[in-house]
PDB file of C-alpha atoms in Angstrom:
ATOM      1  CA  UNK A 162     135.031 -93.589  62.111  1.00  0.00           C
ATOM      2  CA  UNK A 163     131.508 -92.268  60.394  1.00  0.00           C
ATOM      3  CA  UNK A 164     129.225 -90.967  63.092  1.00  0.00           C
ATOM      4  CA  UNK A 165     125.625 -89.809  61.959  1.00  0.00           C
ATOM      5  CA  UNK A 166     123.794 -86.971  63.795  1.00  0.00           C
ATOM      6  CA  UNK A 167     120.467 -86.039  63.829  1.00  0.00           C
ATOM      7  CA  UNK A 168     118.538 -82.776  64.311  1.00  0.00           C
ATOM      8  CA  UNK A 169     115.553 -82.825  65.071  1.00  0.00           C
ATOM      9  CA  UNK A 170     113.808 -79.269  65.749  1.00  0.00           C
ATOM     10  CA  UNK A 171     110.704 -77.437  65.178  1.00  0.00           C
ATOM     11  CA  UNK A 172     112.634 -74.241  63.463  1.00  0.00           C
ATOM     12  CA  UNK A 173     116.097 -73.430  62.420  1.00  0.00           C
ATOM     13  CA  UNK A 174     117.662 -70.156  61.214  1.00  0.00           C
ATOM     14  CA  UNK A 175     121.119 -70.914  59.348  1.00  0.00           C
ATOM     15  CA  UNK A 176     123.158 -67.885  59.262  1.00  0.00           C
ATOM     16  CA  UNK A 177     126.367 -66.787  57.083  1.00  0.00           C
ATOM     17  CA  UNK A 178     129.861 -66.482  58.333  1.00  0.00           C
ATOM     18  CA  UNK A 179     128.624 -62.545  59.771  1.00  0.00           C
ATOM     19  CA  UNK A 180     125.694 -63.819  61.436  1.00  0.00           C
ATOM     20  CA  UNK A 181     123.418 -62.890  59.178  1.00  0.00           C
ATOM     21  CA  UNK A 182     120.247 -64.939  58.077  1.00  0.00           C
ATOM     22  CA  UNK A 183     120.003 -66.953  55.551  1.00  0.00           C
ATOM     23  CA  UNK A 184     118.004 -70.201  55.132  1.00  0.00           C
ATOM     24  CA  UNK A 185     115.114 -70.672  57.504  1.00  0.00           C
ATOM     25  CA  UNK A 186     113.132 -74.122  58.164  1.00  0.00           C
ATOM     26  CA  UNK A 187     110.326 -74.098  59.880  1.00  0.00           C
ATOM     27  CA  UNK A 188     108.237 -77.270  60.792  1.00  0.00           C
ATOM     28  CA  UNK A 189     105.154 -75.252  61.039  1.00  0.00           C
ATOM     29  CA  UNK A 190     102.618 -74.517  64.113  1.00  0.00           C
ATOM     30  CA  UNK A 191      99.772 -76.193  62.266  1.00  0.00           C
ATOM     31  CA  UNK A 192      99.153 -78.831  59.455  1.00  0.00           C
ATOM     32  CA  UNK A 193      99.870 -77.492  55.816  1.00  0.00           C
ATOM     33  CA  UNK A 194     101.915 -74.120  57.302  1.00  0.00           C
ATOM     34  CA  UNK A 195     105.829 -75.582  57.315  1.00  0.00           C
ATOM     35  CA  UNK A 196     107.969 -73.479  54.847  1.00  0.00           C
ATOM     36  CA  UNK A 197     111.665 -72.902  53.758  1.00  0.00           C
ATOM     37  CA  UNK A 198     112.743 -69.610  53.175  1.00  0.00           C
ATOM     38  CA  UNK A 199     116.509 -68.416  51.164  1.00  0.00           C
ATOM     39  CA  UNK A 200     117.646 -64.799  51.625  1.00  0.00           C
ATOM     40  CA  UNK A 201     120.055 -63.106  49.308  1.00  0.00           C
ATOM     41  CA  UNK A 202     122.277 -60.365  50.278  1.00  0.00           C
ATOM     42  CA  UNK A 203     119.957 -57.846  48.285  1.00  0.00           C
ATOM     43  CA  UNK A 204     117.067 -58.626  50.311  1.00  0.00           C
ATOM     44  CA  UNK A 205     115.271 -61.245  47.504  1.00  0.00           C
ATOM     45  CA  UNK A 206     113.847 -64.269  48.862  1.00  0.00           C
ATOM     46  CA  UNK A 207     112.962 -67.804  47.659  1.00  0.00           C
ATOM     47  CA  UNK A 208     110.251 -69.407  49.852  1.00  0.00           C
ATOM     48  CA  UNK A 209     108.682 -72.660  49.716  1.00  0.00           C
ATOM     49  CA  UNK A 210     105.541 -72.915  51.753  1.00  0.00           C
ATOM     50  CA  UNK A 211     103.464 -76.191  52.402  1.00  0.00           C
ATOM     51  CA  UNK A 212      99.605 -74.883  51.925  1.00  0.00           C
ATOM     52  CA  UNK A 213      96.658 -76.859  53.346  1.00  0.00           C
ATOM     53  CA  UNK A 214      94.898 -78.838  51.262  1.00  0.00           C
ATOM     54  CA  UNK A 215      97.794 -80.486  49.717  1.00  0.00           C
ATOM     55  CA  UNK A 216      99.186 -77.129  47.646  1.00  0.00           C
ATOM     56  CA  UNK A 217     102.722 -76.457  47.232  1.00  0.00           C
ATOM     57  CA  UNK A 218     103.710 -72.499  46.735  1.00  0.00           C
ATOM     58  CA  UNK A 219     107.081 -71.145  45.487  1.00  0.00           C
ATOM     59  CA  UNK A 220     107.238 -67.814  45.566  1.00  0.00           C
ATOM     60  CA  UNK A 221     110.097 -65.070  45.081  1.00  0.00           C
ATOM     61  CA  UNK A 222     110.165 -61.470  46.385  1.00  0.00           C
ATOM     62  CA  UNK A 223     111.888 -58.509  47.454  1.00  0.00           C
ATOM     63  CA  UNK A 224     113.374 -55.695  46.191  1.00  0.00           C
ATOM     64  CA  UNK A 225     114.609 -56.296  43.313  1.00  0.00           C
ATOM     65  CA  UNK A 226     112.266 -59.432  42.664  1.00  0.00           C
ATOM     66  CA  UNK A 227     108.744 -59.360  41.875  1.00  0.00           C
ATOM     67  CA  UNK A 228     106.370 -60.967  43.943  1.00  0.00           C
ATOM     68  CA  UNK A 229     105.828 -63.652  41.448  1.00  0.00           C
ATOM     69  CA  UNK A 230     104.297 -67.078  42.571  1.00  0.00           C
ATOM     70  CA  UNK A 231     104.153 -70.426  41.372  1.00  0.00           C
ATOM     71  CA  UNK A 232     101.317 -72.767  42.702  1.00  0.00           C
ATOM     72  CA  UNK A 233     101.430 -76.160  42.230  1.00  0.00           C
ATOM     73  CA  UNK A 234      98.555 -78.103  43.687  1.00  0.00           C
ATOM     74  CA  UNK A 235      96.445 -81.071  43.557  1.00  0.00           C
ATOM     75  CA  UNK A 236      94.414 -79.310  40.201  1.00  0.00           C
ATOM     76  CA  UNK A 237      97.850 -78.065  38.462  1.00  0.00           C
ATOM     77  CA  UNK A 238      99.826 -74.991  38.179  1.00  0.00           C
ATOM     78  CA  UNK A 239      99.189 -71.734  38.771  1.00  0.00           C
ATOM     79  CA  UNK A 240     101.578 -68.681  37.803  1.00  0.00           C
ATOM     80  CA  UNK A 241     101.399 -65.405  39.230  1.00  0.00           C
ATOM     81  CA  UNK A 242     103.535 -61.885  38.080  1.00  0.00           C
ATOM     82  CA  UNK A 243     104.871 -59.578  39.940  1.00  0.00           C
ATOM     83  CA  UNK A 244     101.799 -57.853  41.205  1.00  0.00           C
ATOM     84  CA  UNK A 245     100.078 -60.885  41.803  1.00  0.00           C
ATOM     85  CA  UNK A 246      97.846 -61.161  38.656  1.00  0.00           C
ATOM     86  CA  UNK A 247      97.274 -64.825  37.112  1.00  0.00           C
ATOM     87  CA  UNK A 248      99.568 -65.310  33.949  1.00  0.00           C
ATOM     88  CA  UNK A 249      98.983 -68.563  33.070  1.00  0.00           C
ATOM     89  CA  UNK A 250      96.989 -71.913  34.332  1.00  0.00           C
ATOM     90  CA  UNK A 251      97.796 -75.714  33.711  1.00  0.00           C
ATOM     91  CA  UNK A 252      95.699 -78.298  34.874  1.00  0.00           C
ATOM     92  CA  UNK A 253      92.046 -79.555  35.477  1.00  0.00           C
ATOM     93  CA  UNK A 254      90.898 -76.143  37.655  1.00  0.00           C
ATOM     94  CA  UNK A 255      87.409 -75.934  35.916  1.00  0.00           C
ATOM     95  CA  UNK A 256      86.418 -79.226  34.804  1.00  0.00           C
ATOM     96  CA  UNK A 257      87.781 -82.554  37.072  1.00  0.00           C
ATOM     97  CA  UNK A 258      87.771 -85.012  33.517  1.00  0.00           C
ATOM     98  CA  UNK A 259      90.069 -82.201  31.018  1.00  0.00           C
ATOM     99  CA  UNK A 260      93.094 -80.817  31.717  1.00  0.00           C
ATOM    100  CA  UNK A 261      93.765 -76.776  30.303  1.00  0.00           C
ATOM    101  CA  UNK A 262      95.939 -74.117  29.550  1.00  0.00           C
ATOM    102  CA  UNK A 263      94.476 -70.348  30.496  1.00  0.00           C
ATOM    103  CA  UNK A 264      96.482 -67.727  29.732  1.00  0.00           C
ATOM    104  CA  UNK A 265      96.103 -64.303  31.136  1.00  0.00           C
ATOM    105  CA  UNK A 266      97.343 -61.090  30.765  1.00  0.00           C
ATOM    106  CA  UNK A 267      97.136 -58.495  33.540  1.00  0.00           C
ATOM    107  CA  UNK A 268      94.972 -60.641  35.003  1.00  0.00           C
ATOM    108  CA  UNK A 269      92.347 -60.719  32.487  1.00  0.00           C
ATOM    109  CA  UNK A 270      91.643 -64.236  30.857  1.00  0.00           C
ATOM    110  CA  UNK A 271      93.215 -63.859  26.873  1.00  0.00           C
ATOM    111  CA  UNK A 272      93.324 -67.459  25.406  1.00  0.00           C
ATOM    112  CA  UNK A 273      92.066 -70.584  26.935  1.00  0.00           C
ATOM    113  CA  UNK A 274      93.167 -74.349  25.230  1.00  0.00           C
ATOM    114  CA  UNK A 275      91.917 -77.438  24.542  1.00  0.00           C
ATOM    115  CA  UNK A 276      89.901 -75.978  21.486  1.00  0.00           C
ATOM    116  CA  UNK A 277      90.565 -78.989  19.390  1.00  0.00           C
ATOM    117  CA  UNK A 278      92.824 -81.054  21.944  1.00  0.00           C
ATOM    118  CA  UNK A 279      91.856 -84.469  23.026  1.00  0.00           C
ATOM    119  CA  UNK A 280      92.238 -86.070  26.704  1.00  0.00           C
TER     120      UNK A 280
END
């Protein structure tokens, strides 16, 4: 016989066979602030963070991971290196009606597109 459980909880830390964290869900205390967060055994983590105003953030860290971050949002995608410079932007950040490609290198503007592309 199936049963089906539910959990329903504001937080939860799920923990390896040792005890030790590893995945943590948390609701959030306010709108726009509920994340998930993956651990590896060398410290790195994965997190996933709701942002207000409708933006998404992935972002890895630790020690032997950058602090990199991806933004995805209502305007596009943003990607950040390791020390939290812009590399590159995808979508409609500076004008509403035309979506772009800015690409940047230590967090200095280098190319920008549509030169020549068509909505």
């Amino acid at each position: 016989m199936e049963t089906e459980e539910h959990l329903r909880a504001r937080s939860l830390t799920i923990v390896d066979r040792d005890g030790n964290p590893k995945i943590f869900l948390d609701g959030g205390q306010n709108p726009g602030t509920a994340h998930i967060s993956l651990k590896s055994d060398n410290g790195a983590w994965l997190q996933i963070h709701e942002q207000p105003g409708g933006f998404i953030t992935i972002s890895l860290n630790g020690p032997t991971v950058g602090a990199g971050e991806v933004v995805l949002g209502p305007m596009g995608l943003s990607i950040r290196d390791g020390e939290g410079k812009l590399g590159v932007m995808i979508g409609k950040f500076s004008d509403p009606s035309t979506c772009e490609i800015t690409v940047y290198r230590g967090g200095e503007q280098k190319a920008r597109f549509p030169e020549g592309w068509h909505s």
